[in-house]
Short mmCIF file of C-alpha atoms and ligand atoms in Angstrom, two decimals:
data_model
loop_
_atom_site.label_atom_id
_atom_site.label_comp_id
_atom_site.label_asym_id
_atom_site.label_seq_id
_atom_site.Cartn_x
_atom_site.Cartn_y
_atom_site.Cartn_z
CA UNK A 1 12.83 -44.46 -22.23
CA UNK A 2 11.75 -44.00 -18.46
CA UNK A 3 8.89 -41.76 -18.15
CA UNK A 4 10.36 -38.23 -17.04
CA UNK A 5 9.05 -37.50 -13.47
CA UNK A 6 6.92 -34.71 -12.62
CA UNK A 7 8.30 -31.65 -12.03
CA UNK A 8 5.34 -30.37 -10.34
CA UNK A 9 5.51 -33.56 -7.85
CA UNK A 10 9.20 -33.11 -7.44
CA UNK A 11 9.03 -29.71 -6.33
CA UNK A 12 6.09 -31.22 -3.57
CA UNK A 13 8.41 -33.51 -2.53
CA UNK A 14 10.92 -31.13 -2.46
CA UNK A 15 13.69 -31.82 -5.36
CA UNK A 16 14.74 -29.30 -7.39
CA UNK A 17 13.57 -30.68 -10.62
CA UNK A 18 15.27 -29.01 -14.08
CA UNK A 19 12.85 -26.57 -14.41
CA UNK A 20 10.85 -25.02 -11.33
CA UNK A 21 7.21 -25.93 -12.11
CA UNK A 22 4.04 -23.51 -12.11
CA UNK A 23 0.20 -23.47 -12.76
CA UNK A 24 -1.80 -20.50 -11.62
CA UNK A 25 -4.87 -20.34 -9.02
CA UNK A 26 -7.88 -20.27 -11.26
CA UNK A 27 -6.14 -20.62 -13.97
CA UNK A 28 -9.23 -22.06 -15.74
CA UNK A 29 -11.56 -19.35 -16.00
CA UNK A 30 -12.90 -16.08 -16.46
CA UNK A 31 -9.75 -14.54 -18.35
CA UNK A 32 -10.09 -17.04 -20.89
CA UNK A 33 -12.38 -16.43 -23.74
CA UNK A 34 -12.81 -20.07 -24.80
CA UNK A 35 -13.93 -20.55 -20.74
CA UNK A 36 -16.83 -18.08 -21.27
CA UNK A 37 -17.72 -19.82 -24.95
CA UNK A 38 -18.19 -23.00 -22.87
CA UNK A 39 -19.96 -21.71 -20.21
CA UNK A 40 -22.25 -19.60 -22.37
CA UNK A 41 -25.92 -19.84 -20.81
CA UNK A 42 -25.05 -22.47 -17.81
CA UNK A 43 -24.45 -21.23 -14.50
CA UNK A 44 -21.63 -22.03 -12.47
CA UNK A 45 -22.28 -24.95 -10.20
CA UNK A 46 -24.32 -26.49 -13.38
CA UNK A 47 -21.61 -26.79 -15.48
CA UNK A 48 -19.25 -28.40 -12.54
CA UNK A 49 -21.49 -31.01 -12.75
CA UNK A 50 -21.13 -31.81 -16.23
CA UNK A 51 -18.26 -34.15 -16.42
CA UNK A 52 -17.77 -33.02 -20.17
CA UNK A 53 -17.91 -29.45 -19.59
CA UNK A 54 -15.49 -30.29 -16.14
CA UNK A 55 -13.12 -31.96 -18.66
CA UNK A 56 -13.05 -29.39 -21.17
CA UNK A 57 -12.36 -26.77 -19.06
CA UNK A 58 -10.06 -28.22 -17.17
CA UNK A 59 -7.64 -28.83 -19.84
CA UNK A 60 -7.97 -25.18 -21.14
CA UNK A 61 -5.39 -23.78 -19.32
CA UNK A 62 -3.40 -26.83 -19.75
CA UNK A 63 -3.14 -26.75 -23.76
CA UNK A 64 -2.75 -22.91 -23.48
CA UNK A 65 -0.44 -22.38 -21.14
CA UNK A 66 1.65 -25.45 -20.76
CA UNK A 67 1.30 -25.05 -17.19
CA UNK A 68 2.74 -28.49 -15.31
CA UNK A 69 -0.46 -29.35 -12.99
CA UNK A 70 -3.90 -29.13 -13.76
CA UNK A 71 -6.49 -28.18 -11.34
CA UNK A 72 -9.85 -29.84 -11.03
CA UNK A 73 -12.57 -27.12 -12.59
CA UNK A 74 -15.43 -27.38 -9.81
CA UNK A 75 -15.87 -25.04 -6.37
CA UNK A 76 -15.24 -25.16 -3.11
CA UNK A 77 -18.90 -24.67 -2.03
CA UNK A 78 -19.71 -28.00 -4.36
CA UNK A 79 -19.43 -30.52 -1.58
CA UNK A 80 -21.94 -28.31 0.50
CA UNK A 81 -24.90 -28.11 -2.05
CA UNK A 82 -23.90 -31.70 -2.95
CA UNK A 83 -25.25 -32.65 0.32
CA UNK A 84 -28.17 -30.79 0.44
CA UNK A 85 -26.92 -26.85 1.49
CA UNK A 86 -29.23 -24.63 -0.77
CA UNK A 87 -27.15 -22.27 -2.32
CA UNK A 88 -25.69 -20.30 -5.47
CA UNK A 89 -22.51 -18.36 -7.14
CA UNK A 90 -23.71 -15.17 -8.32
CA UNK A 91 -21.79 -13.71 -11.00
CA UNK A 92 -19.41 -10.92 -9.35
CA UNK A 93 -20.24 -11.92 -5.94
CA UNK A 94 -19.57 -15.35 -5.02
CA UNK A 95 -20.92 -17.60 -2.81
CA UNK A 96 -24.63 -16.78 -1.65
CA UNK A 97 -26.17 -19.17 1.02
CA UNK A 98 -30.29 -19.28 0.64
CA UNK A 99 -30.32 -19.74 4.69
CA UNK A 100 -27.50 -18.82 6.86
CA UNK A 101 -26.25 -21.29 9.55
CA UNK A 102 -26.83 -20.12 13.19
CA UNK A 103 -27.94 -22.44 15.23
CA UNK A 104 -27.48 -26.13 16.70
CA UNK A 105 -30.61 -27.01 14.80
CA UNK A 106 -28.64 -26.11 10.99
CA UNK A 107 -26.94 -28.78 11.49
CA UNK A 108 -28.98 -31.20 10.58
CA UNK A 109 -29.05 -29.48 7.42
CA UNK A 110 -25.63 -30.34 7.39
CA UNK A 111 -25.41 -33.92 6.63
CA UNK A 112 -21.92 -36.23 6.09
CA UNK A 113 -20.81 -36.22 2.35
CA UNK A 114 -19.73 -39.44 0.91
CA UNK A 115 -18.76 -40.96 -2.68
CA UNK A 116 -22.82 -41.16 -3.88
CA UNK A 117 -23.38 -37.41 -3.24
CA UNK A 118 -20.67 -37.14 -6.11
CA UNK A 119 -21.00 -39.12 -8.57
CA UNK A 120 -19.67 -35.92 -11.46
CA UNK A 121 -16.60 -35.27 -9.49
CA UNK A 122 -15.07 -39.37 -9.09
CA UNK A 123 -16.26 -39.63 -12.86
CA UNK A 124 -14.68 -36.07 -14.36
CA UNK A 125 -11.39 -36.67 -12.20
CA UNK A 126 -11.01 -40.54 -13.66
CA UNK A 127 -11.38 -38.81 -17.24
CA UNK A 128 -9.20 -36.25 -17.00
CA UNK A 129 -6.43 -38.70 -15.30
CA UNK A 130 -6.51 -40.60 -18.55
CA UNK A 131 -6.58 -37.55 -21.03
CA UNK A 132 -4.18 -35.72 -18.94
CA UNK A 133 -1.27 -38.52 -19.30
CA UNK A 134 2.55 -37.30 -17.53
CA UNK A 135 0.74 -33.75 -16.11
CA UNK A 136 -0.54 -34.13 -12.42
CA UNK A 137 -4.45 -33.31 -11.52
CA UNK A 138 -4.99 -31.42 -8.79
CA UNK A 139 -8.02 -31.91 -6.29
CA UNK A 140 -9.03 -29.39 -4.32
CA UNK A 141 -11.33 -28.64 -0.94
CA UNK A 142 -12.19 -25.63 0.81
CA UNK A 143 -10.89 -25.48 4.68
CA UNK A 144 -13.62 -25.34 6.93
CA UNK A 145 -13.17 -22.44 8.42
CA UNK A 146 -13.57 -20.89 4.90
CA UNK A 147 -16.45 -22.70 4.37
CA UNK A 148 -17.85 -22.36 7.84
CA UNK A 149 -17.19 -18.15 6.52
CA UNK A 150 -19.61 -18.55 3.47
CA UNK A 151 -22.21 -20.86 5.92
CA UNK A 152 -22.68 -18.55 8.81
CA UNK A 153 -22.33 -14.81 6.72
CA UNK A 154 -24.30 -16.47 4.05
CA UNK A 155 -22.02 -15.00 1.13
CA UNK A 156 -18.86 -13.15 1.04
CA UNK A 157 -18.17 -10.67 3.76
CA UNK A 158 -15.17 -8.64 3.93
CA UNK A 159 -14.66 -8.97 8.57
CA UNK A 160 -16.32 -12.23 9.05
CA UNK A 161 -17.63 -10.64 12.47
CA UNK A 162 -20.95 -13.28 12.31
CA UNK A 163 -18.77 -16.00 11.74
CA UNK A 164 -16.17 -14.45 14.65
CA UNK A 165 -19.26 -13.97 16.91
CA UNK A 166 -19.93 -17.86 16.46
CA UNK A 167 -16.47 -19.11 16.92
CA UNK A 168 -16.33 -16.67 20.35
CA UNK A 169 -19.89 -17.34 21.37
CA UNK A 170 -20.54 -20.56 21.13
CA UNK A 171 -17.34 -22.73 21.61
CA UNK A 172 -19.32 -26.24 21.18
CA UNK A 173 -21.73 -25.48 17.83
CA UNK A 174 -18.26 -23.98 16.86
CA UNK A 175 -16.62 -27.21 17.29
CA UNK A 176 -19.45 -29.09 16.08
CA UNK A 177 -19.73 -27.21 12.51
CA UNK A 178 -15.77 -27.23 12.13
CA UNK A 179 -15.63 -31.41 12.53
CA UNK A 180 -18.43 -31.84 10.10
CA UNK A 181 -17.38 -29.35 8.01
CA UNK A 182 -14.29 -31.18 8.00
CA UNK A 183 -16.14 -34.54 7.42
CA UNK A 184 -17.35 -33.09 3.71
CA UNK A 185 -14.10 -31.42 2.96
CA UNK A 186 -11.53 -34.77 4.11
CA UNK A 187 -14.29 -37.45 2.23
CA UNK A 188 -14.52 -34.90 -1.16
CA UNK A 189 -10.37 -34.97 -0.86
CA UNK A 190 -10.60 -38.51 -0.56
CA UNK A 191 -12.93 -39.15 -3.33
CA UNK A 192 -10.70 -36.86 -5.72
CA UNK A 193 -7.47 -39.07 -4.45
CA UNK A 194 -9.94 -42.45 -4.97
CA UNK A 195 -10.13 -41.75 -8.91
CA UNK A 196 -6.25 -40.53 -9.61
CA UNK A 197 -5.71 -36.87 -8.90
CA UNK A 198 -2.18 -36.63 -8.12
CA UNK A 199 -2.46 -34.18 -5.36
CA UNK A 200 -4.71 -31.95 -3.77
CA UNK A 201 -4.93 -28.83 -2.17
CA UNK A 202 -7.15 -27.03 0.81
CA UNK A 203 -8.19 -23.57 0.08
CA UNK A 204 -8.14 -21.51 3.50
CA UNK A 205 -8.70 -18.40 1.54
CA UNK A 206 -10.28 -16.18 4.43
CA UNK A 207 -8.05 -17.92 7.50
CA UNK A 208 -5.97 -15.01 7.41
CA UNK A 209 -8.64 -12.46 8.93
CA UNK A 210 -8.23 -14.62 12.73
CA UNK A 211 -6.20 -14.26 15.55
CA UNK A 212 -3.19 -16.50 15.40
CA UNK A 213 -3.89 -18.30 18.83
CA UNK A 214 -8.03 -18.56 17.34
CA UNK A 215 -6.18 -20.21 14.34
CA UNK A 216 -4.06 -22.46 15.94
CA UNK A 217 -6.90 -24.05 18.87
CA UNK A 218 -10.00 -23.23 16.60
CA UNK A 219 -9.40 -23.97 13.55
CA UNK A 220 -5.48 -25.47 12.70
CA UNK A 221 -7.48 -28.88 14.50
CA UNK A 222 -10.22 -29.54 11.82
CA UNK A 223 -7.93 -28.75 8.58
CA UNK A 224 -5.21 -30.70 10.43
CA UNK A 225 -8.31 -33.71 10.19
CA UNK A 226 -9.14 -33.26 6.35
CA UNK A 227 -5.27 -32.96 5.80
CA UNK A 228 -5.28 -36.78 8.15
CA UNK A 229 -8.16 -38.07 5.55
CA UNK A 230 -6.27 -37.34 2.52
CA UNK A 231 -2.76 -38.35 3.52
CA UNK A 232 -4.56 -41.61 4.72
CA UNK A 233 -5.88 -42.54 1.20
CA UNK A 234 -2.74 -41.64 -0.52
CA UNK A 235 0.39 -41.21 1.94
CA UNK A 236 2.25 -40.26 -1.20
CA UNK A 237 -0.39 -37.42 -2.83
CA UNK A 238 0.95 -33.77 -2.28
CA UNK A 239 -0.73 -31.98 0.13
CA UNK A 240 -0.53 -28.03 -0.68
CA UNK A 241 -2.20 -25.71 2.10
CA UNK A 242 -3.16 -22.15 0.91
CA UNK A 243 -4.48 -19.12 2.39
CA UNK A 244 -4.69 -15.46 1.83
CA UNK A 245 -2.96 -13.02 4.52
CA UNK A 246 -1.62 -16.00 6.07
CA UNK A 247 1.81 -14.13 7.23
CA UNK A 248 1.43 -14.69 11.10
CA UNK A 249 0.09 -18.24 10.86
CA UNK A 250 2.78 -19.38 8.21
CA UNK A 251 4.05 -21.39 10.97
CA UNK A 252 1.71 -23.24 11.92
CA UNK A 253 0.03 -24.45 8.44
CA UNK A 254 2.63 -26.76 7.53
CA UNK A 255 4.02 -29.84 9.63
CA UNK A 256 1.94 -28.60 12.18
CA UNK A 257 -1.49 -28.90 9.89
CA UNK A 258 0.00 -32.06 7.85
CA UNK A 259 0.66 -30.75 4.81
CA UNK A 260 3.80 -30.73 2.65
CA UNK A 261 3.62 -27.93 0.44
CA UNK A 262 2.77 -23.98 1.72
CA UNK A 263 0.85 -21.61 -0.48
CA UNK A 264 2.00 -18.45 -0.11
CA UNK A 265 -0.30 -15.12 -0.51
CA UNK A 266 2.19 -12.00 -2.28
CA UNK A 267 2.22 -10.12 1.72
CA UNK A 268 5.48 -12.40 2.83
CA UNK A 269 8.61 -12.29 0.57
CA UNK A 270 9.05 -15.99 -0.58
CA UNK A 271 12.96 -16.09 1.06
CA UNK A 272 10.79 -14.79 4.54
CA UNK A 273 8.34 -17.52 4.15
CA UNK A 274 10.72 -20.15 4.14
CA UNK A 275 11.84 -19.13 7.40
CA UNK A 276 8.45 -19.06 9.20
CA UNK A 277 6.94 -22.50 7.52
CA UNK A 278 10.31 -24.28 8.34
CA UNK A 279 13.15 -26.11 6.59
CA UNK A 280 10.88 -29.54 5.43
CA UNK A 281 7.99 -27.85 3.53
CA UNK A 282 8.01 -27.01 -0.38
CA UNK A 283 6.39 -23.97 -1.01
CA UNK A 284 3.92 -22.44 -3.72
CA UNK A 285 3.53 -19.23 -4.73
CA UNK A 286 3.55 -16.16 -4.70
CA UNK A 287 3.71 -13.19 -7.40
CA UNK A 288 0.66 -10.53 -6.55
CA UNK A 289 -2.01 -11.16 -9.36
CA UNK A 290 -2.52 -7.47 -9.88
CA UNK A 291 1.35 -7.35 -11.31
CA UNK A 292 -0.32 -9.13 -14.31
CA UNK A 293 -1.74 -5.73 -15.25
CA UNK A 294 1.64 -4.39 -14.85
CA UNK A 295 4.16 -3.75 -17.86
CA UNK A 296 5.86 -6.79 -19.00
CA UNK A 297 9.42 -5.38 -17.38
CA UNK A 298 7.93 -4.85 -14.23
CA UNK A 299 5.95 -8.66 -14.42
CA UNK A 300 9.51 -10.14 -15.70
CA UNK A 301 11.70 -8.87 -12.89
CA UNK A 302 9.15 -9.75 -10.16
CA UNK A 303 8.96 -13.43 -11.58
CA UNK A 304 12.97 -13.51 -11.26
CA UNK A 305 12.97 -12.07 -7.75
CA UNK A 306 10.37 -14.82 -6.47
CA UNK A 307 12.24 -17.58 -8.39
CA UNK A 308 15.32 -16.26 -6.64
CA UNK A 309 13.98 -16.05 -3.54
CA UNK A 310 12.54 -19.70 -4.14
CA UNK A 311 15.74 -21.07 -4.33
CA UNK A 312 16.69 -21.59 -1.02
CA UNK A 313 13.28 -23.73 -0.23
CA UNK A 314 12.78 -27.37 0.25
CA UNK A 315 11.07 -27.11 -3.09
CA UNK A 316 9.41 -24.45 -5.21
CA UNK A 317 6.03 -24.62 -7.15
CA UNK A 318 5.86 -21.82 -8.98
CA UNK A 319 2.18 -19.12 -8.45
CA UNK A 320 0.23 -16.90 -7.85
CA UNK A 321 -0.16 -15.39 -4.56
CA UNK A 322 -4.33 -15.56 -5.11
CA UNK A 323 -5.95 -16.29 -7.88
CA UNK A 324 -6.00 -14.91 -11.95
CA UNK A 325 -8.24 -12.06 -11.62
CA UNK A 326 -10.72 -12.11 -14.56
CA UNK A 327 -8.99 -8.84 -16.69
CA UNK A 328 -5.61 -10.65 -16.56
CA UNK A 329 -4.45 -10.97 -20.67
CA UNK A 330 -3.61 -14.21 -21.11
CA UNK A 331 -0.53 -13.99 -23.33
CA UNK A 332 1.06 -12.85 -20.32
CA UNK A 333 0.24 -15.56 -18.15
CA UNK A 334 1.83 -17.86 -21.26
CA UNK A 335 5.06 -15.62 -21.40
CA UNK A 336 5.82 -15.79 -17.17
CA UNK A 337 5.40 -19.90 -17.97
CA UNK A 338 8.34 -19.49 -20.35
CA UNK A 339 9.93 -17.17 -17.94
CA UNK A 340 10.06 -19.54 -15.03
CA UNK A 341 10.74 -22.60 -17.26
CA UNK A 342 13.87 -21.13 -19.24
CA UNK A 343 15.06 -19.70 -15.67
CA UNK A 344 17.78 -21.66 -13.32
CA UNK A 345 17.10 -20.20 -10.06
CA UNK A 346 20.10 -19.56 -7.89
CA UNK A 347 19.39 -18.29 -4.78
CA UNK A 348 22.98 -16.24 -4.61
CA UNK A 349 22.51 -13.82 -7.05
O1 CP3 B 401 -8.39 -22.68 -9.91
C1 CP3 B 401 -9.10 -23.11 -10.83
O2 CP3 B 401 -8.99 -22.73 -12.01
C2 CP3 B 401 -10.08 -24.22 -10.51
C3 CP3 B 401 -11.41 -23.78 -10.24
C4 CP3 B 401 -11.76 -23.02 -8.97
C5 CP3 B 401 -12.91 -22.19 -8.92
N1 CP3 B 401 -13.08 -21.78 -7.64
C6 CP3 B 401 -13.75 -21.89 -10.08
C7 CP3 B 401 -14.58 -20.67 -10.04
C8 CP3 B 401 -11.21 -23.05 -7.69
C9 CP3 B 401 -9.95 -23.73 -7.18
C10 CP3 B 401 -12.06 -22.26 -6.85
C11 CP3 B 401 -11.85 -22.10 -5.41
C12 CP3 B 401 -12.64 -21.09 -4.67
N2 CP3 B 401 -13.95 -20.74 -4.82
C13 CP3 B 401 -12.13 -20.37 -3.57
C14 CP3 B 401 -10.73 -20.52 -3.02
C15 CP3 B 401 -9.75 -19.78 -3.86
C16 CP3 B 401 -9.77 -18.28 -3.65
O3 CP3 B 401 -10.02 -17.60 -4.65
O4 CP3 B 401 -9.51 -17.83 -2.54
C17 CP3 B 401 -13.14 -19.53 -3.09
C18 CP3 B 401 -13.04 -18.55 -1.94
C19 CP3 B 401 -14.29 -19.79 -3.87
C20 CP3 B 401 -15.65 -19.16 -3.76
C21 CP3 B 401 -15.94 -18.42 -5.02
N3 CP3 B 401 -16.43 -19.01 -6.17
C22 CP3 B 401 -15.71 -17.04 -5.31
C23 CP3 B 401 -15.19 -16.03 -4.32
C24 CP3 B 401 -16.08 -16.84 -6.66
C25 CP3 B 401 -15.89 -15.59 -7.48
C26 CP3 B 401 -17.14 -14.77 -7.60
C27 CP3 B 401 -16.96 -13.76 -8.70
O5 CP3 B 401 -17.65 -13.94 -9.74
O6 CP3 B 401 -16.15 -12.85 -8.57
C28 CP3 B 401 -16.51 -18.07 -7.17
C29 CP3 B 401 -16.97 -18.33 -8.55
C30 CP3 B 401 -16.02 -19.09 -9.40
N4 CP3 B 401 -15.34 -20.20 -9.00
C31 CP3 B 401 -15.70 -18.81 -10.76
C32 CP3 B 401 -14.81 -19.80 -11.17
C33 CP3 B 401 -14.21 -20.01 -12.53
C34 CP3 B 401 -16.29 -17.68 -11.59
C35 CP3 B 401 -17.59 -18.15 -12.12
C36 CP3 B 401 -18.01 -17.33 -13.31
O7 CP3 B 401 -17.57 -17.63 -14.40
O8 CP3 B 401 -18.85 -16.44 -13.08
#
């Protein structure tokens, strides 16, 4: 028997594979209780660089859910304290930075990442390729303007006005930050790609709160590079761009930032999407998490719309449109796996 291919990498490609693949944004996690067993009394960023615990958890959702990708478990602040970046994810909170970046001089606490500063990540990726047999790993980086977000505010901030002020400011140490944030985030891709993830994707999750023209000459540039680095270690490695709010800058973060699949936040109806990212991109996404919470009729027909709406893109993956908040019941992320596997989508209905 030839080995069936992947309908997750179809969909990238953009086939329409039998069944329209999915696998949720943090889909290993908080909502599952045997994610909290193993994570009992070891912080976050600890346990990332346990290649056990990376393994373990990783496959979770996998075995649960049947979902057809997995997703690395690690962060996207990893590759920053990897190199040297003093900082820590507080529970409820996220990302807090010990000392904020600010001036031309915090750069030199800034220094390149390669292979040595992550030694966890090449060695939990090879395992998991080998445990994880026909269903794709996927790597994963934040974008660095994200990252920049989390550097400059020093934790999560809901207007980003420090990191706005920098970007405005001071053009140059703007520039400068981007390209070696960019540095990290392309050599961590590239190190995930290195030891067999299958494709990866770059978490823009706060590019949404710019200007469209401050996106496209400030920022598009630097994930267009760590988009470059990745397709340049594996040409043939889906590369999925995501980011939250993302409705008036939909155009420009596929072919114009590299990659070949869109993630799609829940603001912009899938069938509208399409239009703006263009007639060559697959797309992922996008059911709002908080419908989770909702009664199963309401979850079911939403899932069918999207699906529907799906149909008429270069390929579909199946998601959320942001990540599985921590009170989502797991049963139903299990049943809308079912849903969207036992569903032909047909876009004329
Ligand atoms: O998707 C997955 O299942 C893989 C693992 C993953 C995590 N973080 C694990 C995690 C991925 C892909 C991420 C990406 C990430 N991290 C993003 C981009 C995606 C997005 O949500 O927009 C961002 C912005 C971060 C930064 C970050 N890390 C935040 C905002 C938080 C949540 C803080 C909180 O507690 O509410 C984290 C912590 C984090 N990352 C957890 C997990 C499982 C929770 C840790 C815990 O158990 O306390």
């Amino acid at each position: 028997m030839t080995p069936q291919p992947s309908p997750f990498l179809a969909a990238c490609r953009g086939s329409r594979p039998e069944r329209t693949p999915v696998w949720f944004m943090r889909q290993a996690g908080r909502s599952l209780p045997e994610y909290r067993r193993a994570r009992e009394g070891i912080s976050m960023l600890e346990s990332c660089r346990r290649p056990e615990l990376v393994t373990q958890i990783t496959l979770q959702p996998v075995h649960r859910y049947g979902v057809d990708a997995a997703i690395l478990y690690s962060d996207i602040v990893l590759p920053l304290q990897a190199v040297g970046i003093d900082l820590d994810i507080v529970p409820g909170v996220g990302p807090v930075i010990a000392e904020p970046f600010r001036t031309r001089g915090d750069l030199d606490r800034l220094p390149e990442l390669d292979a040595a500063h992550v030694p966890f990540i090449t060695q939990a990726v090879t395992d998991l390729v080998a445990l994880l047999g026909d269903v794709p790993l996927i790597g994963f980086a934040g974008a660095p303007f994200t990252l920049a977000s989390y550097l400059v505010e020093g934790g999560p901030s809901r207007d980003l006005t420090r990191t706005k002020a920098l970007l405005h400011g001071d053009p140059g140490l703007w520039k400068s930050l981007l390209d070696r944030l960019s540095q990290i985030s392309g050599e961590y891709l590239r190190v995930q790609l290195a030891a067999g993830a299958s494709a990866v994707q770059l978490f823009d999750s706060w590019a949404g709160t710019l200007e469209p023209v401050d996106y496209r000459d400030r920022v598009l540039p630097a994930s267009a590079a760590v988009l470059a680095r990745a397709a340049a270690e594996r040409p043939d490695a889906p590369r999925i761009h995501f980011g939250v709010g993302t409705g008036e800058l939909l155009g420009s973060m596929g072919r114009p930032a590299g990659a070949s699949v869109v993630g799609v936040d829940f603001r912009v109806p899938l069938d509208e999407a399409v239009r703006r990212i263009g007639p060559d991109t697959a797309v992922q996404g996008n059911l709002d998490p908080a419908v989770l919470l909702a009664p199963w009729p309401v979850v079911r027909e939403r899932v069918l719309r999207i699906l529907r709406q799906g149909a008429g893109a270069h390929g579909h993956v199946f998601n959320l449109g942001h990540g599985v908040p921590p009170g989502a019941d797991p049963q139903v992320l299990k049943k809308i796996v079912d849903l969207v596997h036992d569903t032909v989508p047909d876009a004329r209905e």
